[in-house]
mmCIF file of C-alpha atoms in Angstrom:
data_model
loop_
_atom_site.group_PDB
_atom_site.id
_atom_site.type_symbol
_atom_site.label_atom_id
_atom_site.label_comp_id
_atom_site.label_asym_id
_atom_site.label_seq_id
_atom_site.Cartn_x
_atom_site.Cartn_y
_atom_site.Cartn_z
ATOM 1 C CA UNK A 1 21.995 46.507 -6.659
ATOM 2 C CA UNK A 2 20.582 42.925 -7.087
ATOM 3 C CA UNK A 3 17.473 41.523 -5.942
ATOM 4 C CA UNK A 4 18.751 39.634 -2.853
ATOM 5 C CA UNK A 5 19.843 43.562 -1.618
ATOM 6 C CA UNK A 6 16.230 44.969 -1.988
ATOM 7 C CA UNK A 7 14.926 41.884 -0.587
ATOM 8 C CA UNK A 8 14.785 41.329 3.833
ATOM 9 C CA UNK A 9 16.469 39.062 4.737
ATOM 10 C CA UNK A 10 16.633 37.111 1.228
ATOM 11 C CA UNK A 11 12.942 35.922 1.369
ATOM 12 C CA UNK A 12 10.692 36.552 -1.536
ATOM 13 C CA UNK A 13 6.826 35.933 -1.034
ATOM 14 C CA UNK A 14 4.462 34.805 -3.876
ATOM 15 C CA UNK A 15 1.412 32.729 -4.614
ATOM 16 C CA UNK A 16 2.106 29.369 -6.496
ATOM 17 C CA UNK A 17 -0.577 30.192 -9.079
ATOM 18 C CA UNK A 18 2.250 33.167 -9.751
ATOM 19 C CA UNK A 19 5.219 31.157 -9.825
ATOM 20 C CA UNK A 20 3.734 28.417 -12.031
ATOM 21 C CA UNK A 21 2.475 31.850 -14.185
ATOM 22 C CA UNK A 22 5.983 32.681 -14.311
ATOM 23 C CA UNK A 23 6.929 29.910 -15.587
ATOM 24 C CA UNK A 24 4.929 28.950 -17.645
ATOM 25 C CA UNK A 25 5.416 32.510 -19.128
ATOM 26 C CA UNK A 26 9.433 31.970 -19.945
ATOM 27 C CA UNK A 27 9.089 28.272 -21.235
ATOM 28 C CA UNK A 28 6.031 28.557 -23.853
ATOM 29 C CA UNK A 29 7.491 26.703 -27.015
ATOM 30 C CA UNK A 30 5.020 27.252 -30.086
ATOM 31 C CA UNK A 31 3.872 24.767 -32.749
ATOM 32 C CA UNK A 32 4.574 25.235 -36.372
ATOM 33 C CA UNK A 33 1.372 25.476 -38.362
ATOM 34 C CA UNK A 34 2.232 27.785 -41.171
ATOM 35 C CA UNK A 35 -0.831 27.649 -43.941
ATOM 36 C CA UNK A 36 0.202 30.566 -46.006
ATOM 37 C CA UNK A 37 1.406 33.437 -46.617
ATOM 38 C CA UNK A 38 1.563 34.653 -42.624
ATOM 39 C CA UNK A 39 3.993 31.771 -42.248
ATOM 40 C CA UNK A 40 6.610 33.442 -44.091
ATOM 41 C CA UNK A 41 6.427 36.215 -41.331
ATOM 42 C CA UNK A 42 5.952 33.991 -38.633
ATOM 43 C CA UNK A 43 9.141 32.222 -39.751
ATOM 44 C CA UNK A 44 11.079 36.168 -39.989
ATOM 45 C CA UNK A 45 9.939 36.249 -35.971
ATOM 46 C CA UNK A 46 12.485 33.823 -35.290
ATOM 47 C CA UNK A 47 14.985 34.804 -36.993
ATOM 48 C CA UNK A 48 18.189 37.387 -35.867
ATOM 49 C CA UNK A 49 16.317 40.641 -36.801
ATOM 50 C CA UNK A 50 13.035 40.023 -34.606
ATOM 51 C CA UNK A 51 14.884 36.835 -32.259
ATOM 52 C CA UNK A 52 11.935 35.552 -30.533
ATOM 53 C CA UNK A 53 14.642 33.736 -28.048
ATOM 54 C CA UNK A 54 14.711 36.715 -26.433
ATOM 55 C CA UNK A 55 11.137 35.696 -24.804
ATOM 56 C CA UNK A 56 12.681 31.692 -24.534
ATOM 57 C CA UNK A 57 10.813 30.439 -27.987
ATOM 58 C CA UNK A 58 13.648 29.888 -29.923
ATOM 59 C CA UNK A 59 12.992 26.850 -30.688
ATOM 60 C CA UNK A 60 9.573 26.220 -33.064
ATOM 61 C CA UNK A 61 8.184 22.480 -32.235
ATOM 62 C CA UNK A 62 7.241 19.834 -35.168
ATOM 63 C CA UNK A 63 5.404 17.858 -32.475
ATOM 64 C CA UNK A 64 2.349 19.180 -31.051
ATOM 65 C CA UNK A 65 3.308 17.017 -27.419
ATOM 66 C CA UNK A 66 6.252 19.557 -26.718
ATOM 67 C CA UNK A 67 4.460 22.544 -27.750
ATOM 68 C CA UNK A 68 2.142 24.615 -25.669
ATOM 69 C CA UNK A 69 1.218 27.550 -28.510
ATOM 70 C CA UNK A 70 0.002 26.786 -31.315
ATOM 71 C CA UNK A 71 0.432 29.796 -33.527
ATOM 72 C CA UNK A 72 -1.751 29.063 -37.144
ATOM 73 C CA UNK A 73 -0.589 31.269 -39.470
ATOM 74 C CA UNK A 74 -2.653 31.758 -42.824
ATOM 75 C CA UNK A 75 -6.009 30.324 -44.143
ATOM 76 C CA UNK A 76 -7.546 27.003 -42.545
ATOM 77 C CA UNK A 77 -9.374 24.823 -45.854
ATOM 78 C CA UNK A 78 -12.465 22.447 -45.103
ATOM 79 C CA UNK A 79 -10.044 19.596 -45.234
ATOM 80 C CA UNK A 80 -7.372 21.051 -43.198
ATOM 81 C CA UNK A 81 -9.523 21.754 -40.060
ATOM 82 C CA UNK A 82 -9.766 17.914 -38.647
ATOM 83 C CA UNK A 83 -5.994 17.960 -38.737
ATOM 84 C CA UNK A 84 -5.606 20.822 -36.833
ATOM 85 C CA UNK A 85 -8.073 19.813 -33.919
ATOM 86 C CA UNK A 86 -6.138 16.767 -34.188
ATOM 87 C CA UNK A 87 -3.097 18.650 -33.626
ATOM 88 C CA UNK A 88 -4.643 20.867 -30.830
ATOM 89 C CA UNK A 89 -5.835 17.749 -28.770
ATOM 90 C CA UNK A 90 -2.775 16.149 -28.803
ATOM 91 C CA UNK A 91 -0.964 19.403 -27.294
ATOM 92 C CA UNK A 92 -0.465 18.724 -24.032
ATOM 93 C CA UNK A 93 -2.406 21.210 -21.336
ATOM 94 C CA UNK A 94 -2.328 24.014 -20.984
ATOM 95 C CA UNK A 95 -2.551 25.376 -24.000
ATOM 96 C CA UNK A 96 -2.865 28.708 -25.820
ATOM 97 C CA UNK A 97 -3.921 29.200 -29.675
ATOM 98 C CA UNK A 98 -3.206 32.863 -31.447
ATOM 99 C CA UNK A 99 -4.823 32.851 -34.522
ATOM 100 C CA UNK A 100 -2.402 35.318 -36.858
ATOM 101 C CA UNK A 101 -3.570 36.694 -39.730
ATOM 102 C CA UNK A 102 -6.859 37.801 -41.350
ATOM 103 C CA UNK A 103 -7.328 34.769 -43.138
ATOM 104 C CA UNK A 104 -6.931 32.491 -39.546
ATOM 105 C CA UNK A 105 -9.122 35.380 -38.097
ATOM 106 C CA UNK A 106 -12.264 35.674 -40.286
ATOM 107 C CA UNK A 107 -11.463 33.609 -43.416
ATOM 108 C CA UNK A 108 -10.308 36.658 -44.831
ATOM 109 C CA UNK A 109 -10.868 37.001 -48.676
ATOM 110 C CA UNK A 110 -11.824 33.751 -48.940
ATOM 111 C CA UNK A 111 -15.293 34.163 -48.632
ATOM 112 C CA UNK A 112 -16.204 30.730 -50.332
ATOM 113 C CA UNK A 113 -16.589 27.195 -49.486
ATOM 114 C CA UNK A 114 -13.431 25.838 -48.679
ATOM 115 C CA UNK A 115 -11.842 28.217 -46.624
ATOM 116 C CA UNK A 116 -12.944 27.922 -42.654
ATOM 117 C CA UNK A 117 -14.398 31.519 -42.196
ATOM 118 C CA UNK A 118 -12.297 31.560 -38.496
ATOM 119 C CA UNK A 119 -10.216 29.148 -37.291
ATOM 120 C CA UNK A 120 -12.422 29.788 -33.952
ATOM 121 C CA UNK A 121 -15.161 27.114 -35.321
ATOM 122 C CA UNK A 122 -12.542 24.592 -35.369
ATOM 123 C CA UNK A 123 -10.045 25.563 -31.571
ATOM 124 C CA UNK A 124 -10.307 27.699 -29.039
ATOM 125 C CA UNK A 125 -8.394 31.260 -29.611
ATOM 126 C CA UNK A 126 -6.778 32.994 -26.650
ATOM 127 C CA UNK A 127 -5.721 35.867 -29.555
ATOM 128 C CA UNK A 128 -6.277 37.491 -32.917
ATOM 129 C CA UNK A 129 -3.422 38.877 -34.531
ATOM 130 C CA UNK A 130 -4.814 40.895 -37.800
ATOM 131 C CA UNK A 131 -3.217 42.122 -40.759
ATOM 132 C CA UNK A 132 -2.126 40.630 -44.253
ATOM 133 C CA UNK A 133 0.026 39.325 -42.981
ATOM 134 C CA UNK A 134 1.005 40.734 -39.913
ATOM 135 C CA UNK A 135 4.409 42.150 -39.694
ATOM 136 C CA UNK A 136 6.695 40.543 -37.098
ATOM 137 C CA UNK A 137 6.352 43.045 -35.044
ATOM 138 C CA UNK A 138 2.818 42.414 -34.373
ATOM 139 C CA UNK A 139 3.356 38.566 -33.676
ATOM 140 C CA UNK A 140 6.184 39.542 -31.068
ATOM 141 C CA UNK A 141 3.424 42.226 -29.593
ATOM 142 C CA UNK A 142 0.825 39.456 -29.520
ATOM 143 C CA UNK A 143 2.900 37.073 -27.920
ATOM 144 C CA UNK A 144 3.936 39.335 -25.203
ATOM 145 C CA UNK A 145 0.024 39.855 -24.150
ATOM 146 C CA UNK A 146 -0.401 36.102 -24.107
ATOM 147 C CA UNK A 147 2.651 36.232 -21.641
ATOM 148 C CA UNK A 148 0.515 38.501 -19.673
ATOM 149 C CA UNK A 149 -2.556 36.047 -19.794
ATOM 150 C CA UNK A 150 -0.501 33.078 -19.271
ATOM 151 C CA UNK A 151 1.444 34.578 -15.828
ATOM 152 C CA UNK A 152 -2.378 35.601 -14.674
ATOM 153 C CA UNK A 153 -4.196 32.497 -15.898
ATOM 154 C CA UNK A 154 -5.866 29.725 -12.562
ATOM 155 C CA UNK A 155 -4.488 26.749 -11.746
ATOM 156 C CA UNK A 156 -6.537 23.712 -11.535
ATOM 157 C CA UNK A 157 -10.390 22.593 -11.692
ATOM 158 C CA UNK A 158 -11.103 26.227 -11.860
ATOM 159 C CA UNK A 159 -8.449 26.394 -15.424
ATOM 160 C CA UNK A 160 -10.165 23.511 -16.156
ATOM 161 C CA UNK A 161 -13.564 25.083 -16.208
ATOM 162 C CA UNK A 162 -12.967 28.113 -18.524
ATOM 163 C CA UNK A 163 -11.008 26.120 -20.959
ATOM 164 C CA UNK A 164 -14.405 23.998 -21.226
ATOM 165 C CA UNK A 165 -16.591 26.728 -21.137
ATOM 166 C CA UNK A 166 -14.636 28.489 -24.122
ATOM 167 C CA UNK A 167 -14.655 25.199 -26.097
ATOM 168 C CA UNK A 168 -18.377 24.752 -26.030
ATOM 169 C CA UNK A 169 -19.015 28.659 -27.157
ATOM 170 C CA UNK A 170 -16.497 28.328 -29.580
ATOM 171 C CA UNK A 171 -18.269 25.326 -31.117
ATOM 172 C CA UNK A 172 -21.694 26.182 -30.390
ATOM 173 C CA UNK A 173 -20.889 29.126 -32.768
ATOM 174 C CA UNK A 174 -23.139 29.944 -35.607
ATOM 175 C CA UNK A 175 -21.544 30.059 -38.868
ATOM 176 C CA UNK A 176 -21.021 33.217 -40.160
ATOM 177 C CA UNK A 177 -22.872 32.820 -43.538
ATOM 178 C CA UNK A 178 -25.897 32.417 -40.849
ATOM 179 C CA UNK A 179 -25.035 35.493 -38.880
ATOM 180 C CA UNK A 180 -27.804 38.557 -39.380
ATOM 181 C CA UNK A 181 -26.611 41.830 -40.576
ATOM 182 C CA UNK A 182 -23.426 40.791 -42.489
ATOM 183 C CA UNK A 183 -22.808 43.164 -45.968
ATOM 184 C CA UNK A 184 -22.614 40.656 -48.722
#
């Protein structure tokens, strides 16, 4: 009962846009950019228990030119953030960005000066993955629904487009010290 049975005469239709989705889907190789605390779980992902090679990310990538998700894990400081756009630019496209943690989300605790209240000012995140920290679980879960926006995801100018148009919201942002009705 293989696919070449259910299929006529051994010829499978699809779009190219769902191929390269496919594909792209069961080859994403992440970036290691563990800050904190989350990293320790991120790190438990890949391991036997959770085994993220399951979903073909085995393998977590020092350089930011083989990787295609960055995952930052934990709290982003003032001087941290050029280094990670740095490290985002250089990523070869497309890209994804899941921002795990509270502390990558929304600054978490760190309500003060140092601490980037969302890594969001800084790159453009395709998810947020909350909790402190998140168990493993939840970055496997999270990971699977950026499969499912990566195999549905346009090719080409029109790719090209939204990734601009998210970059300039994400930047043109207001800071959330100068966002009305927050409880201080």
């Amino acid at each position: 009962m293989g696919l070449e049975e259910k299929l006529p005469s051994g010829i499978l239709l699809t779009t190219v846009e769902g191929l390269a989705g496919y594909a792209r889907r069961n080859s994403m190789w992440p970036a290691t950019f563990g800050l904190a605390c989350c990293a320790i779980e991120m790190m438990a992902s890949g391991a036997p228990r959770y085994d993220l090679a399951r979903f073909g990310m085995e393998v977590f990538r020092a350089s930011p030119r083989q990787a295609d998700l960055m995952i930052v894990a934990g709290r982003v400081s003032q001087k941290m953030a050029p280094v990670l756009r740095q490290i985002y630019d250089q990523m070869p496209n497309p890209k994804w960005v899941l921002a795990m943690g509270v502390c990558a989300s929304s600054g978490g605790m760190f309500n003060n000066y140092a601490i980037v209240q969302g890594v969001d000012h800084v790159v453009p995140v395709d998810m947020y993955l909350p909790g402190c920290p998140p168990r493993p679980e939840m970055l496997i879960d999270a990971i699977l629904k950026i499969h499912d926006q990566v195999r549905h995801q346009k090719l080409g100018a029109h790719r090209e487009a939204e990734v601009l148009d998210l970059e300039q919201a994400a930047m043109s942002a207001l800071p959330s010290e100068q966002m009305k009705g927050l409880m201080r």
